[in-house]
Amino acid sequence: MPLVLFQVREKTGKPYIDDEVISQAKLVLHKCGGLPKVIVSVADYYASESQRSSKDLLVKIWKNLSCRFMQELETNRKFDCLRDLFAWVHSYFRTCPDFLKPCIFYLSIFPENRSIRRRRFVRRWIAEGYSRDTKESTAEENGENFFSKLVKLSMIQVLDATTSIAFLMRMPLCQVNGFFREYIISRSMEENLVFALEGSCSLNPQRTGRHLTIHGSWDRDRIVFESMDFSRLRSLTVFGKWDKFFISEKMKLLRVLDLEDAEGVTDGDVDTMVKLLRGLKFLSLR
C-alpha cells in the first residue's frame, strides 16, 4: 500500500505523513495478509474516510478497523467487493477435510507477525495427535504434508522468496498469514478451541478450552489464571515473561508445553514441570 494512502491533510490542505496514522495503518495492513483484493479495498476505504476526517479521527478509524477487522470486512457495506472472497473462504472451511481442520485452527495460537520454525508446527501436531502414523506414511511425513497444504493455500507464508517443495522441506522460518489468522480467531468457539490471554484480559470461563496461549501483553493476573478450568487443556504456549504459577497440577491432560518464546524460565521451573505434567509429549525450551 503506497505511503500516499496514509497521508492526512493540514488545515492548509497540504498533505503530510503522520507517524501515528502510519503505525495504526501498518497493523491493519498486516491483517490483510498480502491479499491484493483486501489491500485495495482497505486502501479505498481509507481514501474515502481521509477526505472528511481529521488526523485524530483517522487514528480512531484505524484503531477500530484493527480491533474489529474481520467483523468490519464481513458486515460493512463499504467492503462489499470482498463478498466473493468470503464466499470462497466460508465454503472452504465448511468442506475442509477433518484431518486438516484442527491444524488450521491451531495457527491462531501464535501472535500476529511472529516468525515460527516449520518443525515447531509439525512436532506440535504430532504430539497433539493431529498427525499420526498411517500405513503409507509416518506421522512426521504426514505433518510435513499438512504443512505444505497450508502453504499452498497461503495460510502459512514462507519468509523467503524461494517456495520450491525441496526448499519447504528444510526451511527454518514461516509466518501465519494475517488475514487467515484473523478469520480463524473470528470463528465460534465450537470450532476454534484456542483461548488467548492478552492485555487486561478478564476471565470468561466458557471460553477456556483445549489450547491456551499467553501473550507478552497480558498483565499476568494470577487470580484470573488460577480461576480457569484446565480440565480439557491440551497445550500451553507462553510468550514473554514467565511466571511460576503458569504450571498447575490441574493440567492433567497437557501434552504440549511450548516455552520457546518465554523469558525467565529456570531449572527449578523445569523440574516442577517434569514432576507435575506426566502426560507431556512436547516440551520446547529453545
CSV table of C-alpha atoms in Angstrom, one decimal:
chain,number,residue,atom,x,y,z
A,1,MET,CA,0.0,0.0,0.0
A,2,PRO,CA,1.8,3.2,-1.1
A,3,LEU,CA,2.5,5.8,1.6
A,4,VAL,CA,0.3,8.3,-0.2
A,5,LEU,CA,-2.6,6.4,1.2
A,6,PHE,CA,-1.5,7.2,4.7
A,7,GLN,CA,-1.5,11.0,4.1
A,8,VAL,CA,-3.7,13.3,6.1
A,9,ARG,CA,-4.2,17.0,5.4
A,10,GLU,CA,-3.4,20.1,7.4
A,11,LYS,CA,-5.9,23.0,7.6
A,12,THR,CA,-4.0,24.5,4.7
A,13,GLY,CA,-4.8,21.4,2.6
A,14,LYS,CA,-1.2,20.4,2.2
A,15,PRO,CA,-0.7,16.6,2.7
A,16,TYR,CA,1.8,15.2,5.1
A,17,ILE,CA,2.6,11.8,6.6
A,18,ASP,CA,1.6,11.3,10.2
A,19,ASP,CA,3.6,8.7,12.2
A,20,GLU,CA,0.6,7.7,14.4
A,21,VAL,CA,-1.7,7.1,11.5
A,22,ILE,CA,1.1,5.1,9.7
A,23,SER,CA,1.6,3.0,12.8
A,24,GLN,CA,-2.1,2.1,13.0
A,25,ALA,CA,-2.3,1.6,9.3
A,26,LYS,CA,0.6,-0.9,9.3
A,27,LEU,CA,-1.2,-3.0,11.9
A,28,VAL,CA,-4.2,-3.2,9.6
A,29,LEU,CA,-2.0,-3.8,6.6
A,30,HIS,CA,-0.5,-6.9,8.2
A,31,LYS,CA,-4.0,-8.2,8.8
A,32,CYS,CA,-4.7,-8.0,5.1
A,33,GLY,CA,-2.3,-11.0,4.7
A,34,GLY,CA,-0.8,-9.7,1.5
A,35,LEU,CA,-4.1,-10.4,-0.4
A,36,PRO,CA,-4.2,-7.7,-3.2
A,37,LYS,CA,-8.0,-7.5,-3.2
A,38,VAL,CA,-8.2,-6.9,0.6
A,39,ILE,CA,-5.4,-4.4,0.5
A,40,VAL,CA,-7.1,-2.4,-2.3
A,41,SER,CA,-10.5,-2.4,-0.5
A,42,VAL,CA,-8.9,-1.2,2.7
A,43,ALA,CA,-7.0,1.5,0.8
A,44,ASP,CA,-10.2,2.7,-0.9
A,45,TYR,CA,-12.0,2.7,2.5
A,46,TYR,CA,-9.2,4.8,4.0
A,47,ALA,CA,-9.1,7.2,1.0
A,48,SER,CA,-12.8,7.9,1.3
A,49,GLU,CA,-12.6,8.5,5.0
A,50,SER,CA,-9.4,10.7,4.8
A,51,GLN,CA,-11.2,13.2,2.7
A,52,ARG,CA,-13.5,14.3,5.5
A,53,SER,CA,-11.6,13.3,8.7
A,54,SER,CA,-9.1,15.0,10.9
A,55,LYS,CA,-5.9,13.3,12.0
A,56,ASP,CA,-7.3,12.3,15.4
A,57,LEU,CA,-10.4,10.8,13.8
A,58,LEU,CA,-8.3,8.9,11.3
A,59,VAL,CA,-6.3,7.3,14.1
A,60,LYS,CA,-9.6,6.2,15.7
A,61,ILE,CA,-10.8,4.8,12.4
A,62,TRP,CA,-7.7,2.7,12.0
A,63,LYS,CA,-7.8,1.5,15.6
A,64,ASN,CA,-11.4,0.5,15.2
A,65,LEU,CA,-10.6,-1.3,11.9
A,66,SER,CA,-7.7,-3.1,13.6
A,67,CYS,CA,-9.7,-4.3,16.6
A,68,ARG,CA,-12.8,-5.3,14.6
A,69,PHE,CA,-11.0,-6.2,11.3
A,70,MET,CA,-12.8,-9.3,10.3
A,71,GLN,CA,-16.2,-8.1,11.5
A,72,GLU,CA,-15.9,-4.9,9.6
A,73,LEU,CA,-14.8,-6.6,6.4
A,74,GLU,CA,-17.7,-9.1,6.6
A,75,THR,CA,-20.5,-6.7,7.6
A,76,ASN,CA,-19.6,-3.1,6.5
A,77,ARG,CA,-21.2,-2.3,3.1
A,78,LYS,CA,-18.1,-0.4,2.1
A,79,PHE,CA,-16.3,-3.8,1.7
A,80,ASP,CA,-19.0,-5.4,-0.5
A,81,CYS,CA,-16.3,-6.0,-3.1
A,82,LEU,CA,-14.9,-8.8,-0.8
A,83,ARG,CA,-18.1,-10.9,-0.8
A,84,ASP,CA,-16.7,-13.3,-3.4
A,85,LEU,CA,-13.6,-13.8,-1.3
A,86,PHE,CA,-15.6,-14.5,1.9
A,87,ALA,CA,-17.9,-16.9,0.0
A,88,TRP,CA,-14.8,-18.9,-1.0
A,89,VAL,CA,-13.3,-18.9,2.5
A,90,HIS,CA,-16.6,-19.9,4.1
A,91,SER,CA,-17.1,-22.7,1.6
A,92,TYR,CA,-13.5,-24.0,2.1
A,93,PHE,CA,-13.8,-24.1,5.9
A,94,ARG,CA,-17.2,-25.9,5.6
A,95,THR,CA,-15.8,-28.6,3.3
A,96,CYS,CA,-12.2,-28.7,4.7
A,97,PRO,CA,-11.1,-32.3,5.4
A,98,ASP,CA,-11.5,-33.3,9.0
A,99,PHE,CA,-7.8,-34.2,9.3
A,100,LEU,CA,-6.7,-30.8,8.2
A,101,LYS,CA,-9.1,-28.5,10.0
A,102,PRO,CA,-7.5,-28.9,13.5
A,103,CYS,CA,-4.2,-27.9,12.0
A,104,ILE,CA,-5.7,-24.8,10.5
A,105,PHE,CA,-7.4,-23.6,13.7
A,106,TYR,CA,-4.1,-24.4,15.5
A,107,LEU,CA,-2.5,-21.5,13.7
A,108,SER,CA,-4.3,-18.9,15.9
A,109,ILE,CA,-2.1,-20.0,18.8
A,110,PHE,CA,0.7,-17.8,17.5
A,111,PRO,CA,0.7,-13.9,17.8
A,112,GLU,CA,0.5,-11.9,14.6
A,113,ASN,CA,3.7,-11.2,12.7
A,114,ARG,CA,5.6,-13.9,14.6
A,115,SER,CA,8.3,-15.9,12.9
A,116,ILE,CA,7.9,-19.7,13.6
A,117,ARG,CA,10.0,-22.7,12.8
A,118,ARG,CA,8.4,-25.2,10.5
A,119,ARG,CA,9.3,-28.2,12.7
A,120,ARG,CA,7.7,-26.5,15.6
A,121,PHE,CA,4.4,-26.8,13.9
A,122,VAL,CA,4.9,-30.3,12.8
A,123,ARG,CA,6.2,-31.7,16.1
A,124,ARG,CA,3.3,-30.0,18.0
A,125,TRP,CA,0.8,-31.5,15.6
A,126,ILE,CA,2.3,-35.0,16.2
A,127,ALA,CA,2.2,-34.5,20.0
A,128,GLU,CA,-1.4,-33.4,19.8
A,129,GLY,CA,-2.3,-36.4,17.7
A,130,TYR,CA,-3.4,-34.3,14.7
A,131,SER,CA,-0.7,-36.0,12.6
A,132,ARG,CA,-0.4,-39.8,13.1
A,133,ASP,CA,1.3,-42.8,11.5
A,134,THR,CA,-0.6,-44.4,8.7
A,135,LYS,CA,0.2,-47.5,6.5
A,136,GLU,CA,1.6,-45.2,3.8
A,137,SER,CA,3.4,-42.6,5.9
A,138,THR,CA,4.9,-41.7,9.2
A,139,ALA,CA,3.4,-39.1,11.5
A,140,GLU,CA,6.2,-36.7,10.6
A,141,GLU,CA,5.7,-37.2,6.8
A,142,ASN,CA,2.0,-36.6,7.2
A,143,GLY,CA,2.7,-33.5,9.3
A,144,GLU,CA,5.1,-32.2,6.5
A,145,ASN,CA,2.3,-32.9,4.0
A,146,PHE,CA,-0.2,-30.9,6.1
A,147,PHE,CA,2.2,-28.0,6.3
A,148,SER,CA,2.8,-28.0,2.6
A,149,LYS,CA,-1.0,-27.9,2.0
A,150,LEU,CA,-1.4,-24.8,4.3
A,151,VAL,CA,1.5,-23.1,2.4
A,152,LYS,CA,-0.2,-23.7,-0.9
A,153,LEU,CA,-3.4,-22.3,0.5
A,154,SER,CA,-1.4,-19.2,1.6
A,155,MET,CA,-2.5,-19.7,5.2
A,156,ILE,CA,1.2,-20.1,6.1
A,157,GLN,CA,3.7,-17.8,4.4
A,158,VAL,CA,7.3,-18.7,3.8
A,159,LEU,CA,9.7,-16.0,4.9
A,160,ASP,CA,11.7,-16.2,1.7
A,161,ALA,CA,11.1,-15.7,-2.0
A,162,THR,CA,12.0,-19.3,-2.7
A,163,THR,CA,9.0,-21.6,-2.4
A,164,SER,CA,10.0,-24.9,-4.1
A,165,ILE,CA,9.0,-28.1,-2.4
A,166,ALA,CA,12.6,-29.0,-1.9
A,167,PHE,CA,13.2,-25.8,0.0
A,168,LEU,CA,10.0,-26.0,2.0
A,169,MET,CA,11.2,-29.3,3.4
A,170,ARG,CA,14.2,-27.7,5.0
A,171,MET,CA,13.2,-24.0,5.5
A,172,PRO,CA,13.7,-22.7,9.0
A,173,LEU,CA,11.1,-19.9,9.4
A,174,CYS,CA,7.5,-19.2,8.4
A,175,GLN,CA,4.6,-17.0,9.5
A,176,VAL,CA,0.8,-17.3,9.8
A,177,ASN,CA,-1.0,-15.3,7.2
A,178,GLY,CA,-2.5,-12.2,8.9
A,179,PHE,CA,-5.8,-12.4,7.1
A,180,PHE,CA,-6.5,-16.1,7.7
A,181,ARG,CA,-5.3,-15.7,11.3
A,182,GLU,CA,-8.0,-13.0,11.8
A,183,TYR,CA,-10.6,-15.2,10.1
A,184,ILE,CA,-9.8,-18.2,12.3
A,185,ILE,CA,-10.0,-16.1,15.5
A,186,SER,CA,-13.4,-14.7,14.4
A,187,ARG,CA,-14.9,-18.2,14.2
A,188,SER,CA,-17.1,-19.5,17.0
A,189,MET,CA,-15.5,-21.4,19.9
A,190,GLU,CA,-17.3,-24.6,18.8
A,191,GLU,CA,-14.7,-24.7,16.0
A,192,ASN,CA,-11.8,-22.8,17.5
A,193,LEU,CA,-10.7,-24.1,20.9
A,194,VAL,CA,-7.9,-21.6,21.3
A,195,PHE,CA,-8.1,-19.1,24.1
A,196,ALA,CA,-5.6,-16.2,24.4
A,197,LEU,CA,-4.7,-14.2,27.5
A,198,GLU,CA,-3.6,-10.7,26.4
A,199,GLY,CA,-3.8,-7.1,27.7
A,200,SER,CA,-6.0,-6.8,30.7
A,201,CYS,CA,-7.9,-9.9,29.8
A,202,SER,CA,-10.7,-10.9,32.3
A,203,LEU,CA,-11.9,-14.5,32.5
A,204,ASN,CA,-14.8,-15.9,30.6
A,205,PRO,CA,-15.0,-19.5,31.8
A,206,GLN,CA,-17.0,-20.6,28.8
A,207,ARG,CA,-14.0,-19.7,26.5
A,208,THR,CA,-11.4,-21.9,28.2
A,209,GLY,CA,-10.7,-25.0,26.0
A,210,ARG,CA,-8.0,-27.2,24.6
A,211,HIS,CA,-5.4,-24.7,23.8
A,212,LEU,CA,-4.2,-21.7,25.9
A,213,THR,CA,-1.8,-19.1,24.7
A,214,ILE,CA,-0.3,-16.4,27.0
A,215,HIS,CA,0.8,-13.3,25.1
A,216,GLY,CA,3.5,-10.9,26.2
A,217,SER,CA,1.0,-8.1,26.6
A,218,TRP,CA,-1.0,-10.0,29.3
A,219,ASP,CA,-0.8,-8.4,32.7
A,220,ARG,CA,-0.1,-11.7,34.5
A,221,ASP,CA,-3.1,-11.6,36.8
A,222,ARG,CA,-2.7,-14.7,39.0
A,223,ILE,CA,-6.3,-14.6,40.2
A,224,VAL,CA,-7.6,-14.8,36.7
A,225,PHE,CA,-5.3,-17.6,35.8
A,226,GLU,CA,-5.9,-19.8,38.8
A,227,SER,CA,-9.7,-19.4,38.4
A,228,MET,CA,-9.5,-21.1,34.9
A,229,ASP,CA,-10.7,-24.6,34.2
A,230,PHE,CA,-7.8,-26.6,32.9
A,231,SER,CA,-9.6,-30.0,32.8
A,232,ARG,CA,-9.5,-30.1,29.0
A,233,LEU,CA,-6.3,-28.2,28.4
A,234,ARG,CA,-4.0,-29.9,25.9
A,235,SER,CA,-1.5,-27.2,25.1
A,236,LEU,CA,0.0,-24.2,26.8
A,237,THR,CA,2.1,-21.7,24.9
A,238,VAL,CA,3.8,-18.7,26.6
A,239,PHE,CA,5.2,-15.6,25.0
A,240,GLY,CA,7.1,-13.1,27.1
A,241,LYS,CA,7.6,-13.1,30.9
A,242,TRP,CA,7.3,-16.5,32.6
A,243,ASP,CA,5.6,-16.8,36.0
A,244,LYS,CA,5.8,-19.9,38.2
A,245,PHE,CA,2.1,-20.1,38.7
A,246,PHE,CA,1.6,-20.9,35.0
A,247,ILE,CA,2.1,-24.6,35.8
A,248,SER,CA,-0.7,-26.3,37.7
A,249,GLU,CA,-1.3,-29.8,38.9
A,250,LYS,CA,-4.8,-29.4,37.4
A,251,MET,CA,-3.3,-29.7,33.9
A,252,LYS,CA,-3.6,-33.5,33.8
A,253,LEU,CA,-4.2,-33.7,30.1
A,254,LEU,CA,-1.5,-31.3,29.0
A,255,ARG,CA,0.5,-32.7,26.1
A,256,VAL,CA,2.3,-29.6,24.7
A,257,LEU,CA,4.2,-27.1,26.7
A,258,ASP,CA,5.8,-24.6,24.4
A,259,LEU,CA,8.1,-22.1,26.1
A,260,GLU,CA,10.3,-21.3,23.1
A,261,ASP,CA,9.4,-17.6,23.3
A,262,ALA,CA,9.2,-17.4,27.1
A,263,GLU,CA,11.6,-15.4,29.3
A,264,GLY,CA,12.9,-16.2,32.7
A,265,VAL,CA,12.4,-20.0,32.9
A,266,THR,CA,14.7,-21.6,35.5
A,267,ASP,CA,16.0,-25.1,36.1
A,268,GLY,CA,13.7,-25.3,39.1
A,269,ASP,CA,10.7,-24.5,36.9
A,270,VAL,CA,11.7,-27.3,34.6
A,271,ASP,CA,11.9,-29.7,37.5
A,272,THR,CA,8.4,-28.7,38.5
A,273,MET,CA,7.1,-29.2,35.0
A,274,VAL,CA,8.5,-32.7,34.8
A,275,LYS,CA,7.1,-33.7,38.2
A,276,LEU,CA,3.6,-32.3,37.6
A,277,LEU,CA,3.0,-32.8,33.9
A,278,ARG,CA,3.2,-36.5,33.5
A,279,GLY,CA,1.4,-36.6,30.1
A,280,LEU,CA,3.8,-34.2,28.3
A,281,LYS,CA,4.8,-35.3,24.8
A,282,PHE,CA,6.3,-32.0,23.6
A,283,LEU,CA,8.4,-29.6,25.7
A,284,SER,CA,10.2,-26.8,24.0
A,285,LEU,CA,12.7,-24.6,25.9
A,286,ARG,CA,14.6,-23.4,22.8
